[in-house]
Amino acid sequence: MKIVNFAETPSLISQYMREMRDITIQNDPLRFRTNLDRIGEIMAYEISRTLDYEDVEITTPLGPCVCQQPKDQVVLATILRAGLPFHHGFLNFFDRAENAFVSAYRRYREKGDSFDVLVEYLASPSIDGKTLVIVDPMLATGSSMELAYKALLNKGIPARIHIASVIASQLSVDYVASHFPADTTLWVGAIDAEVNSHSYIVPGLGDAGDLAFGIKE
């Protein structure tokens, strides 16, 4: 698996990451969502550089011109609910992409911090032979990502797979590397070393869904 860690080459993503992690700034949901959107746009641009392109001839007011456009049909898949603003940033750039939505959530058991990940909802076009981009801001254990991917496989086999996250744990990176096809590419804003007993990334940034949309009960 190829890993692109944006923290290794500082850019504007570094600034947006700082604001999203900072507890004194996090209490502004609009700013948090906007930064998710911005990081999504930057990652979408970088992914666009890996696509295949073809020449097309158009006519300007002054004559013919040869331009390039992507050959790949992109499907943007999002894990609800935290993925929505992140997905929006990708869709701003991949404005002709098809879209898929997966609901995956943790159901905690009665005792302890253990939980099961359940997939309840899937809305997706065919992904057969297409470029699949799965976006989820927090990649903590990798189990939700794997289940979302398996659910999407009911819609076909993609030609290429990209996974995009804002923050991943090293545990999840290792998990994805061993459970996804070898030619998968992971795009991530930062990789943190630890996961706590509740399976939250440390230092991470907290619950991205709550910070974007409010606390759930």
PDB file of C-alpha atoms in Angstrom:
ATOM      1  CA  MET A   1       0.000   0.000   0.000  1.00  0.00           C
ATOM      2  CA  LYS A   2       1.247   3.460  -0.858  1.00  0.00           C
ATOM      3  CA  ILE A   3       0.981   6.037   1.945  1.00  0.00           C
ATOM      4  CA  VAL A   4       0.992   9.793   1.334  1.00  0.00           C
ATOM      5  CA  ASN A   5       1.442  11.540   4.701  1.00  0.00           C
ATOM      6  CA  PHE A   6       1.022  15.284   4.247  1.00  0.00           C
ATOM      7  CA  ALA A   7       2.651  15.949   7.625  1.00  0.00           C
ATOM      8  CA  GLU A   8       5.973  14.951   6.085  1.00  0.00           C
ATOM      9  CA  THR A   9       5.871  17.919   3.683  1.00  0.00           C
ATOM     10  CA  PRO A  10       4.353  20.942   5.507  1.00  0.00           C
ATOM     11  CA  SER A  11       1.731  22.861   3.544  1.00  0.00           C
ATOM     12  CA  LEU A  12      -1.516  24.720   4.221  1.00  0.00           C
ATOM     13  CA  ILE A  13      -2.899  21.399   5.435  1.00  0.00           C
ATOM     14  CA  SER A  14      -0.572  21.833   8.436  1.00  0.00           C
ATOM     15  CA  GLN A  15      -2.291  25.108   9.355  1.00  0.00           C
ATOM     16  CA  TYR A  16      -5.787  23.663   9.012  1.00  0.00           C
ATOM     17  CA  MET A  17      -4.740  20.608  11.048  1.00  0.00           C
ATOM     18  CA  ARG A  18      -3.443  22.857  13.839  1.00  0.00           C
ATOM     19  CA  GLU A  19      -6.743  24.719  14.010  1.00  0.00           C
ATOM     20  CA  MET A  20      -8.772  21.508  14.007  1.00  0.00           C
ATOM     21  CA  ARG A  21      -6.720  19.975  16.819  1.00  0.00           C
ATOM     22  CA  ASP A  22      -6.598  23.115  19.019  1.00  0.00           C
ATOM     23  CA  ILE A  23      -9.137  22.867  21.836  1.00  0.00           C
ATOM     24  CA  THR A  24      -9.400  26.680  21.977  1.00  0.00           C
ATOM     25  CA  ILE A  25     -10.520  26.833  18.324  1.00  0.00           C
ATOM     26  CA  GLN A  26     -12.584  23.641  18.102  1.00  0.00           C
ATOM     27  CA  ASN A  27     -15.680  25.230  19.663  1.00  0.00           C
ATOM     28  CA  ASP A  28     -16.451  26.924  16.339  1.00  0.00           C
ATOM     29  CA  PRO A  29     -18.292  24.230  14.313  1.00  0.00           C
ATOM     30  CA  LEU A  30     -18.345  26.359  11.150  1.00  0.00           C
ATOM     31  CA  ARG A  31     -14.577  26.758  11.209  1.00  0.00           C
ATOM     32  CA  PHE A  32     -14.128  23.052  11.904  1.00  0.00           C
ATOM     33  CA  ARG A  33     -16.345  22.070   8.961  1.00  0.00           C
ATOM     34  CA  THR A  34     -14.633  24.622   6.717  1.00  0.00           C
ATOM     35  CA  ASN A  35     -11.216  23.193   7.530  1.00  0.00           C
ATOM     36  CA  LEU A  36     -12.451  19.678   6.754  1.00  0.00           C
ATOM     37  CA  ASP A  37     -13.722  21.030   3.452  1.00  0.00           C
ATOM     38  CA  ARG A  38     -10.393  22.732   2.690  1.00  0.00           C
ATOM     39  CA  ILE A  39      -8.322  19.632   3.427  1.00  0.00           C
ATOM     40  CA  GLY A  40     -10.689  17.631   1.234  1.00  0.00           C
ATOM     41  CA  GLU A  41     -10.086  20.046  -1.645  1.00  0.00           C
ATOM     42  CA  ILE A  42      -6.298  19.840  -1.330  1.00  0.00           C
ATOM     43  CA  MET A  43      -6.327  16.041  -1.172  1.00  0.00           C
ATOM     44  CA  ALA A  44      -8.712  15.886  -4.141  1.00  0.00           C
ATOM     45  CA  TYR A  45      -6.261  17.949  -6.194  1.00  0.00           C
ATOM     46  CA  GLU A  46      -3.374  15.653  -5.258  1.00  0.00           C
ATOM     47  CA  ILE A  47      -5.405  12.550  -6.114  1.00  0.00           C
ATOM     48  CA  SER A  48      -6.388  14.129  -9.447  1.00  0.00           C
ATOM     49  CA  ARG A  49      -2.707  14.105 -10.410  1.00  0.00           C
ATOM     50  CA  THR A  50      -2.721  10.280 -10.286  1.00  0.00           C
ATOM     51  CA  LEU A  51      -5.623   9.836 -12.723  1.00  0.00           C
ATOM     52  CA  ASP A  52      -5.395   8.943 -16.400  1.00  0.00           C
ATOM     53  CA  TYR A  53      -6.170  11.739 -18.893  1.00  0.00           C
ATOM     54  CA  GLU A  54      -7.105  11.991 -22.543  1.00  0.00           C
ATOM     55  CA  ASP A  55      -6.830  14.738 -25.129  1.00  0.00           C
ATOM     56  CA  VAL A  56     -10.024  16.426 -26.323  1.00  0.00           C
ATOM     57  CA  GLU A  57     -10.330  19.115 -28.966  1.00  0.00           C
ATOM     58  CA  ILE A  58     -12.495  22.129 -28.208  1.00  0.00           C
ATOM     59  CA  THR A  59     -13.136  25.390 -30.003  1.00  0.00           C
ATOM     60  CA  THR A  60     -12.369  28.727 -28.394  1.00  0.00           C
ATOM     61  CA  PRO A  61     -13.608  32.073 -29.850  1.00  0.00           C
ATOM     62  CA  LEU A  62     -10.285  32.242 -31.717  1.00  0.00           C
ATOM     63  CA  GLY A  63      -9.879  28.684 -32.935  1.00  0.00           C
ATOM     64  CA  PRO A  64      -9.374  25.014 -32.028  1.00  0.00           C
ATOM     65  CA  CYS A  65      -7.488  23.953 -28.920  1.00  0.00           C
ATOM     66  CA  VAL A  66      -6.467  20.565 -27.516  1.00  0.00           C
ATOM     67  CA  CYS A  67      -7.144  20.147 -23.786  1.00  0.00           C
ATOM     68  CA  GLN A  68      -6.982  17.249 -21.362  1.00  0.00           C
ATOM     69  CA  GLN A  69      -9.721  15.727 -19.264  1.00  0.00           C
ATOM     70  CA  PRO A  70      -9.775  12.745 -16.883  1.00  0.00           C
ATOM     71  CA  LYS A  71     -10.579   9.349 -18.357  1.00  0.00           C
ATOM     72  CA  ASP A  72     -11.319   7.853 -14.932  1.00  0.00           C
ATOM     73  CA  GLN A  73     -14.873   7.743 -13.603  1.00  0.00           C
ATOM     74  CA  VAL A  74     -14.538   8.687  -9.945  1.00  0.00           C
ATOM     75  CA  VAL A  75     -16.885   7.524  -7.186  1.00  0.00           C
ATOM     76  CA  LEU A  76     -16.611   9.455  -3.907  1.00  0.00           C
ATOM     77  CA  ALA A  77     -17.680   7.266  -0.994  1.00  0.00           C
ATOM     78  CA  THR A  78     -18.283   8.772   2.431  1.00  0.00           C
ATOM     79  CA  ILE A  79     -18.806   7.245   5.861  1.00  0.00           C
ATOM     80  CA  LEU A  80     -21.565   9.122   7.671  1.00  0.00           C
ATOM     81  CA  ARG A  81     -21.787  11.471   9.522  1.00  0.00           C
ATOM     82  CA  ALA A  82     -18.345  12.978  10.157  1.00  0.00           C
ATOM     83  CA  GLY A  83     -17.362  12.433   6.536  1.00  0.00           C
ATOM     84  CA  LEU A  84     -19.912  14.868   5.074  1.00  0.00           C
ATOM     85  CA  PRO A  85     -17.920  18.143   5.195  1.00  0.00           C
ATOM     86  CA  PHE A  86     -14.754  16.292   4.168  1.00  0.00           C
ATOM     87  CA  HIS A  87     -16.655  14.757   1.253  1.00  0.00           C
ATOM     88  CA  HIS A  88     -17.918  18.190   0.255  1.00  0.00           C
ATOM     89  CA  GLY A  89     -14.351  19.388  -0.243  1.00  0.00           C
ATOM     90  CA  PHE A  90     -13.644  16.469  -2.572  1.00  0.00           C
ATOM     91  CA  LEU A  91     -16.868  17.084  -4.464  1.00  0.00           C
ATOM     92  CA  ASN A  92     -15.922  20.739  -4.992  1.00  0.00           C
ATOM     93  CA  PHE A  93     -13.044  19.507  -7.164  1.00  0.00           C
ATOM     94  CA  PHE A  94     -14.421  16.195  -8.472  1.00  0.00           C
ATOM     95  CA  ASP A  95     -17.640  17.939  -9.425  1.00  0.00           C
ATOM     96  CA  ARG A  96     -18.648  15.256 -11.942  1.00  0.00           C
ATOM     97  CA  ALA A  97     -17.995  12.337  -9.609  1.00  0.00           C
ATOM     98  CA  GLU A  98     -20.635   9.827  -8.653  1.00  0.00           C
ATOM     99  CA  ASN A  99     -21.286   9.523  -4.939  1.00  0.00           C
ATOM    100  CA  ALA A 100     -21.772   6.748  -2.404  1.00  0.00           C
ATOM    101  CA  PHE A 101     -22.783   6.962   1.252  1.00  0.00           C
ATOM    102  CA  VAL A 102     -22.255   4.356   3.954  1.00  0.00           C
ATOM    103  CA  SER A 103     -23.562   4.471   7.518  1.00  0.00           C
ATOM    104  CA  ALA A 104     -21.122   2.709   9.848  1.00  0.00           C
ATOM    105  CA  TYR A 105     -21.207   3.166  13.600  1.00  0.00           C
ATOM    106  CA  ARG A 106     -19.837   1.719  16.806  1.00  0.00           C
ATOM    107  CA  ARG A 107     -22.238  -0.266  19.009  1.00  0.00           C
ATOM    108  CA  TYR A 108     -20.624  -0.617  22.425  1.00  0.00           C
ATOM    109  CA  ARG A 109     -21.151  -3.773  24.409  1.00  0.00           C
ATOM    110  CA  GLU A 110     -22.611  -3.683  27.913  1.00  0.00           C
ATOM    111  CA  LYS A 111     -19.308  -4.103  29.707  1.00  0.00           C
ATOM    112  CA  GLY A 112     -15.978  -2.469  28.988  1.00  0.00           C
ATOM    113  CA  ASP A 113     -14.875  -0.424  26.023  1.00  0.00           C
ATOM    114  CA  SER A 114     -15.270  -3.128  23.376  1.00  0.00           C
ATOM    115  CA  PHE A 115     -17.655  -2.521  20.495  1.00  0.00           C
ATOM    116  CA  ASP A 116     -18.926  -3.886  17.215  1.00  0.00           C
ATOM    117  CA  VAL A 117     -18.945  -1.832  14.019  1.00  0.00           C
ATOM    118  CA  LEU A 118     -22.263  -2.056  12.186  1.00  0.00           C
ATOM    119  CA  VAL A 119     -23.180  -0.962   8.673  1.00  0.00           C
ATOM    120  CA  GLU A 120     -26.852   0.005   8.443  1.00  0.00           C
ATOM    121  CA  TYR A 121     -27.191   1.962   5.206  1.00  0.00           C
ATOM    122  CA  LEU A 122     -25.628   1.983   1.761  1.00  0.00           C
ATOM    123  CA  ALA A 123     -26.483   4.178  -1.233  1.00  0.00           C
ATOM    124  CA  SER A 124     -24.061   3.712  -4.097  1.00  0.00           C
ATOM    125  CA  PRO A 125     -23.822   3.564  -7.881  1.00  0.00           C
ATOM    126  CA  SER A 126     -21.910   0.767  -9.546  1.00  0.00           C
ATOM    127  CA  ILE A 127     -18.200   1.043  -8.706  1.00  0.00           C
ATOM    128  CA  ASP A 128     -17.153  -1.649 -11.178  1.00  0.00           C
ATOM    129  CA  GLY A 129     -14.009  -0.628 -13.057  1.00  0.00           C
ATOM    130  CA  LYS A 130     -14.085   2.879 -11.574  1.00  0.00           C
ATOM    131  CA  THR A 131     -11.769   4.866  -9.308  1.00  0.00           C
ATOM    132  CA  LEU A 132     -13.099   4.587  -5.760  1.00  0.00           C
ATOM    133  CA  VAL A 133     -12.183   7.286  -3.242  1.00  0.00           C
ATOM    134  CA  ILE A 134     -13.335   6.521   0.322  1.00  0.00           C
ATOM    135  CA  VAL A 135     -13.174   9.529   2.633  1.00  0.00           C
ATOM    136  CA  ASP A 136     -13.460   9.525   6.421  1.00  0.00           C
ATOM    137  CA  PRO A 137     -11.778  12.158   8.633  1.00  0.00           C
ATOM    138  CA  MET A 138     -10.673   9.819  11.440  1.00  0.00           C
ATOM    139  CA  LEU A 139      -9.097   6.433  10.779  1.00  0.00           C
ATOM    140  CA  ALA A 140      -8.782   5.022  14.297  1.00  0.00           C
ATOM    141  CA  THR A 141      -8.797   1.226  14.029  1.00  0.00           C
ATOM    142  CA  GLY A 142      -9.533   0.672  10.340  1.00  0.00           C
ATOM    143  CA  SER A 143     -12.465  -1.665  11.035  1.00  0.00           C
ATOM    144  CA  SER A 144     -15.154   0.831   9.937  1.00  0.00           C
ATOM    145  CA  MET A 145     -13.232   1.522   6.747  1.00  0.00           C
ATOM    146  CA  GLU A 146     -12.935  -2.194   6.006  1.00  0.00           C
ATOM    147  CA  LEU A 147     -16.650  -2.830   6.560  1.00  0.00           C
ATOM    148  CA  ALA A 148     -17.587   0.164   4.396  1.00  0.00           C
ATOM    149  CA  TYR A 149     -15.335  -1.162   1.643  1.00  0.00           C
ATOM    150  CA  LYS A 150     -16.830  -4.652   1.863  1.00  0.00           C
ATOM    151  CA  ALA A 151     -20.334  -3.171   1.634  1.00  0.00           C
ATOM    152  CA  LEU A 152     -19.328  -1.187  -1.456  1.00  0.00           C
ATOM    153  CA  LEU A 153     -17.997  -4.342  -3.114  1.00  0.00           C
ATOM    154  CA  ASN A 154     -21.640  -5.369  -3.538  1.00  0.00           C
ATOM    155  CA  LYS A 155     -21.674  -2.702  -6.266  1.00  0.00           C
ATOM    156  CA  GLY A 156     -18.680  -4.063  -8.209  1.00  0.00           C
ATOM    157  CA  ILE A 157     -14.884  -4.221  -8.169  1.00  0.00           C
ATOM    158  CA  PRO A 158     -13.107  -0.863  -8.521  1.00  0.00           C
ATOM    159  CA  ALA A 159     -10.109  -0.397 -10.789  1.00  0.00           C
ATOM    160  CA  ARG A 160      -8.325   1.805  -8.232  1.00  0.00           C
ATOM    161  CA  ILE A 161      -8.831   2.518  -4.540  1.00  0.00           C
ATOM    162  CA  HIS A 162      -7.888   5.664  -2.642  1.00  0.00           C
ATOM    163  CA  ILE A 163      -8.533   6.156   1.077  1.00  0.00           C
ATOM    164  CA  ALA A 164      -8.420   9.699   2.447  1.00  0.00           C
ATOM    165  CA  SER A 165      -8.351  10.652   6.127  1.00  0.00           C
ATOM    166  CA  VAL A 166      -7.414  13.743   8.092  1.00  0.00           C
ATOM    167  CA  ILE A 167      -5.828  11.806  10.972  1.00  0.00           C
ATOM    168  CA  ALA A 168      -5.006   8.103  11.182  1.00  0.00           C
ATOM    169  CA  SER A 169      -3.466   6.020  13.934  1.00  0.00           C
ATOM    170  CA  GLN A 170      -0.492   3.836  13.191  1.00  0.00           C
ATOM    171  CA  LEU A 171      -2.672   0.889  14.227  1.00  0.00           C
ATOM    172  CA  SER A 172      -5.229   1.700  11.520  1.00  0.00           C
ATOM    173  CA  VAL A 173      -2.555   2.257   8.881  1.00  0.00           C
ATOM    174  CA  ASP A 174      -1.178  -1.219   9.567  1.00  0.00           C
ATOM    175  CA  TYR A 175      -4.707  -2.675   9.564  1.00  0.00           C
ATOM    176  CA  VAL A 176      -5.671  -1.111   6.244  1.00  0.00           C
ATOM    177  CA  ALA A 177      -2.379  -2.200   4.693  1.00  0.00           C
ATOM    178  CA  SER A 178      -3.157  -5.827   5.575  1.00  0.00           C
ATOM    179  CA  HIS A 179      -6.894  -5.811   4.673  1.00  0.00           C
ATOM    180  CA  PHE A 180      -7.038  -3.801   1.430  1.00  0.00           C
ATOM    181  CA  PRO A 181      -5.606  -4.584  -2.020  1.00  0.00           C
ATOM    182  CA  ALA A 182      -1.859  -3.964  -2.258  1.00  0.00           C
ATOM    183  CA  ASP A 183      -2.272  -1.151  -4.817  1.00  0.00           C
ATOM    184  CA  THR A 184      -4.498   0.924  -2.490  1.00  0.00           C
ATOM    185  CA  THR A 185      -3.251   4.456  -1.781  1.00  0.00           C
ATOM    186  CA  LEU A 186      -3.797   6.066   1.647  1.00  0.00           C
ATOM    187  CA  TRP A 187      -3.807   9.875   1.799  1.00  0.00           C
ATOM    188  CA  VAL A 188      -3.596  11.247   5.340  1.00  0.00           C
ATOM    189  CA  GLY A 189      -2.980  14.604   6.980  1.00  0.00           C
ATOM    190  CA  ALA A 190      -1.102  13.072   9.909  1.00  0.00           C
ATOM    191  CA  ILE A 191      -0.417   9.708  11.511  1.00  0.00           C
ATOM    192  CA  ASP A 192      -0.618   9.610  15.316  1.00  0.00           C
ATOM    193  CA  ALA A 193       1.060   6.885  17.321  1.00  0.00           C
ATOM    194  CA  GLU A 194      -1.594   5.896  19.861  1.00  0.00           C
ATOM    195  CA  VAL A 195      -5.197   4.751  20.277  1.00  0.00           C
ATOM    196  CA  ASN A 196      -6.743   4.863  23.764  1.00  0.00           C
ATOM    197  CA  SER A 197      -9.004   2.332  25.482  1.00  0.00           C
ATOM    198  CA  HIS A 198     -12.061   3.888  23.795  1.00  0.00           C
ATOM    199  CA  SER A 199     -10.400   3.475  20.364  1.00  0.00           C
ATOM    200  CA  TYR A 200      -9.928   7.226  19.941  1.00  0.00           C
ATOM    201  CA  ILE A 201      -6.759   8.506  18.293  1.00  0.00           C
ATOM    202  CA  VAL A 202      -4.304  10.201  20.680  1.00  0.00           C
ATOM    203  CA  PRO A 203      -3.589  13.105  20.487  1.00  0.00           C
ATOM    204  CA  GLY A 204      -6.070  13.164  17.582  1.00  0.00           C
ATOM    205  CA  LEU A 205      -8.698  15.872  17.843  1.00  0.00           C
ATOM    206  CA  GLY A 206     -11.679  14.244  19.561  1.00  0.00           C
ATOM    207  CA  ASP A 207     -14.933  13.209  17.902  1.00  0.00           C
ATOM    208  CA  ALA A 208     -15.002  14.781  14.425  1.00  0.00           C
ATOM    209  CA  GLY A 209     -18.744  14.194  14.030  1.00  0.00           C
ATOM    210  CA  ASP A 210     -19.558  15.981  17.294  1.00  0.00           C
ATOM    211  CA  LEU A 211     -17.222  18.858  16.490  1.00  0.00           C
ATOM    212  CA  ALA A 212     -18.786  19.310  13.055  1.00  0.00           C
ATOM    213  CA  PHE A 213     -22.465  18.773  13.870  1.00  0.00           C
ATOM    214  CA  GLY A 214     -22.971  18.781  17.645  1.00  0.00           C
ATOM    215  CA  ILE A 215     -23.010  16.168  20.375  1.00  0.00           C
ATOM    216  CA  LYS A 216     -25.183  13.133  19.772  1.00  0.00           C
ATOM    217  CA  GLU A 217     -27.032  11.189  22.480  1.00  0.00           C
TER     218      GLU A 217
END
